[in-house]
Amino acid sequence: MRALILVGGFGTRLRPLTLSRPKPLVEFCNKAVLLHQLEALRQAGVSHVVLAVSYMSETLEAAMREQEQRLGIRISLSHEKEPLGTAGPLALARDLLAEGEEPFFVLNSDVICEFPFAALARFHRQHGGEGSLVVTRVEEPAKYGVVVIEPDTGRICRFVEKPRVFVSNKINAGLYIFSPGILKRIQLRPTSIEKEIFPAMAQEGQLYAMELQGFWMDIGQPKDFLTGMCMYLQALRAQHPEKLHSGPGVVGNVLVDPSAKIGANCVIGPNVTIGAGVVVEDGVRIKRCTVLQGARIRSHSWLESCIVGWSCSVGQWVRMENVTVLGEDVIVNDELYLNGANVLPHKSIAESVPEPRIIM
Amino acid sequence: MALKAVILIGGPQKGTRFRPLSFEVPKPLFPVAGVPMVQHHIEACAKVPGMKEILLVGFYQPHEALSRFLLSAQQEFKIPISPRQPFPATHRCHQMLISPCLAHRYLQEYAALGTGGGIYHFRDQILSGGAEAFFVLNADVCSEFPLQEMLEFWQGHRDAHSFVILGTTANRTQALNYGCIVANADTQEVQHYVEKPSTFVSEIINCGIYLFTPAIFQHIGKVFQRNQQELVLYPYLGEESSNGWQRAEVIRLEQDVFTALAGSGKLYVYKTDGFWSQIKSAGSAIYASRLYLNQYSKSHPERLAQNKPGGPIIRGNVYIHPTASIDSTAVLGPNVSIGEGVTVGAGVRVRESIVLHGASLHDHTCVLNTIVGWDSTIGRWARVEGTPSDPNPNDPYAKIDSETLFRDGRLTPSITILGCSVTIPAEVVILNSIVLPHKELSRSYKNQIIL
C-alpha cells in the first residue's frame, strides 16, 4: 500500500522550532513526528510513502534517506514549487499514488494519535465508497472541519469547515484513505480538500467516517504540542509503562532518553519529556515540558509548560512558565524569569520577560 | 570642645511610604545593612571627639518598638536603662549610657512639632552641660556622616555663632525634590535657600544634617513668636483644629529658619562628595543597605560575611547575623542583609535583598530585590522578585527617585515587600508586589498589593 503525507508549508505556528527544522523532524516525545507516522504506516502494511513538501525539503530528504533503510519502507519526495493546498499535492503525486491501483492513505503531518490505519483500511473496503476519513470528538469543534454522520452507515452527510454555529462535535482528524478514483476530482492547482473536494463527495454519498478510539491532537502550535505530549504519555502509561522513567524525584508520566543525565534533588514530572544528551543539573523542578536534544538546564531552576529547544542552555535559578518556547541554541542567563516568552534561535536572553512576548 | 547630637526620628504619622514595614517597627529602627537605621547615625556621632550626649527626638510613644530598641541596644552594649520622668506625664525619657562618657536619651515630643519645633522645645536639654555646638541629623538619611569635617570647616570661620548645613550635589531634575542651596563659591556662605522649588535653583541640596550653635535657638524663637502673633491676629485662619498654641510651636527648620537665614552671613554649606541618600521607601532601604555595606569594608569589616569552606557562597558585600543558619549551597549577594535567626535552605539565591529576623527561605528559592518580613516563610522553588529603583548608575549625582506607588492607574514596578509573618507557598512567583502582614498566599501574584 501507499501513503501520502502532507508536509507542505513553513510550520509557522510551531516557530521558533520550525525555523531550525522542518516540522516533521521536530521530536515529539523523543521521536520525530514523521517517524511516529511512518512507523504506524509501516505496521499497517504500507511499503511506499510520498512526502508532499515545499519547505526545507533537502533537510527532510537527507533525514529520510537514513530512515528508509531502518524502516524498510520506500520514501519519495513530491516537491511543490508553489503551495498546492491540501488537495493539490495529490494531483502532483498522481503517478506515484495511482501506480498500485489500490486505496492509499493521506494524512496531515501535524497529527498525533493512536494511528488506526489497519482498521481504517478494513472500514474503507467494507463500504466501497470513494473515501473514508477518521473523525474524533473534540470540545471546541469550531477550530476544525466538522462532520455530520449518518449513524448506521457511517456515511458523511455534511462537511462544514470551521463552522460559525455548532453543527457537530465530530471533527476531521486529518487521516484519510482514498480509492484512486478520487484523483479524477483534483487538478494540479492550489486546492483545499476540506472546502472543495469533500463537500462534493459527501453530497454524492461517497464519503464515510470512522471514529477514532483513543487520544488525538494537532500539534501544530506549542500549546497543543504540550497538550498532545500529556495525552501521548498517558497512553504510553497504559500500553508500555516500561518505557516511562521512574525513580526518586520522578512524578507521574516522564519520558527520559537513556543518554540524558538528571542531577540530585530534582523533581521531574508529571508530563515531562527529556531528549537525548540533555543535562539537568541539581535541584531542578520541571513540569509539563519538552526538553529537546542536547539542552542543559542548570541548577535550582523551575520550568512549567515550556518547550526547550535543541542545544539550549538555561541558567541557574531561572523560572520559565506559561508556554515559553526557546528556539535552537538559546542561552538564558541566570536568575531570569520568562513568562510566555517565544525566543528565536541563537538568542541570548539577559533580561527577564515578565509578560508574554516574542524575542527576536 | 563639648558637643552633642540630636537625631530627629519623626513619628508614626510620618513615613507612610515605608508601609507595610513601618507597621511593625518605627522607620528609624528598620535594619539597614544589618543594624537599625538610626544606629549608623549613633555610631558616626560617637566617633566625634568631644561628643558628650546623643539625644533622639521624636513623637513615637515609648511603649512601641522604640523601647524594645533601647532595650535591645542596652543588651547589645550591656547598659542599664533607667526611665526618668523629669517633666510632667506628657514627656517620657529613657536614659541609656553607651559608655561612661556618652549618654543617649529619647525625648518625646507631645505632638509633631516639625524639624525645628522639636529641638526648640528641648533646647534646655540640648544645651545642658555647656554644649558649644550640636549636630542635628534626620534619621531617614543614609550618609557617610562627615561630621568631623563639618566641625573643622565651622572652626575655620571667624564667626563662632554661624551654622553649617551639609550639602551634596544632585542632578538638575532631581534637585527640585530637595532643599536647594545657593552658596558663595569662595566662602560657602548660603545666599539663598528654597525647599523643593518648582523651577531650578541650584544643584546643591540639603542633606538633612546640620551643625548648630546655641544661637540657633534665638532664630527659631523669632519664628515661634511670629507664629504666635499671627495666631493672635488671625485666630480662626487655617483648617487646623482649635488647638492654636500647638500650631505656633510647629516650626520647620527648612522653610521657616533656613530661608530666613540665607544671605544673613550666618549660614554656611559644607559640600560633600561622600555617599548620601534619603530613605523614604522600601526601595531606598535596599539602596542604602548597599551604600553602608560598601562602607563596612573600611569601617566595620567584621560585619561583612566571608567565603569559608562549609559556608554559603558570598558574592560582594553581605551581612549575615551570627545566629542565622545558611546552607552551604546557598549563594548570597551582592547587597544582602540576613537578620537574626533566619534560615536559608539548600540552593537558595538571594541578591539585592533584606531578609528580616526569623524568616525562613526553603530550598531552591530565588529572592531578588525584595524585603522579606520578620518571620515570613518562602516555600521551595518559589521566586520572589521586585524591581530595583536605583538611581542611574551613569550619573554620579543621580539620587534615588521617590516614585509614586501608582502611575497611570497601575502599580509602578518596585521592590517586592513581604510584611511580617507572610507565607509564600512552594513554586509560585511573586513579582513587584506588596504583601501585607500575616497573609498566607496560595498562588502567584504580579504587580499587586495584597491586603
mmCIF file of C-alpha atoms in Angstrom, chain B residues 16 53 88:
data_model
loop_
_atom_site.group_PDB
_atom_site.id
_atom_site.type_symbol
_atom_site.label_atom_id
_atom_site.label_comp_id
_atom_site.label_asym_id
_atom_site.label_seq_id
_atom_site.Cartn_x
_atom_site.Cartn_y
_atom_site.Cartn_z
ATOM 1 C CA THR B 16 3.768 56.234 55.328
ATOM 2 C CA GLU B 53 25.489 63.016 74.617
ATOM 3 C CA PRO B 88 5.031 66.208 83.519
#
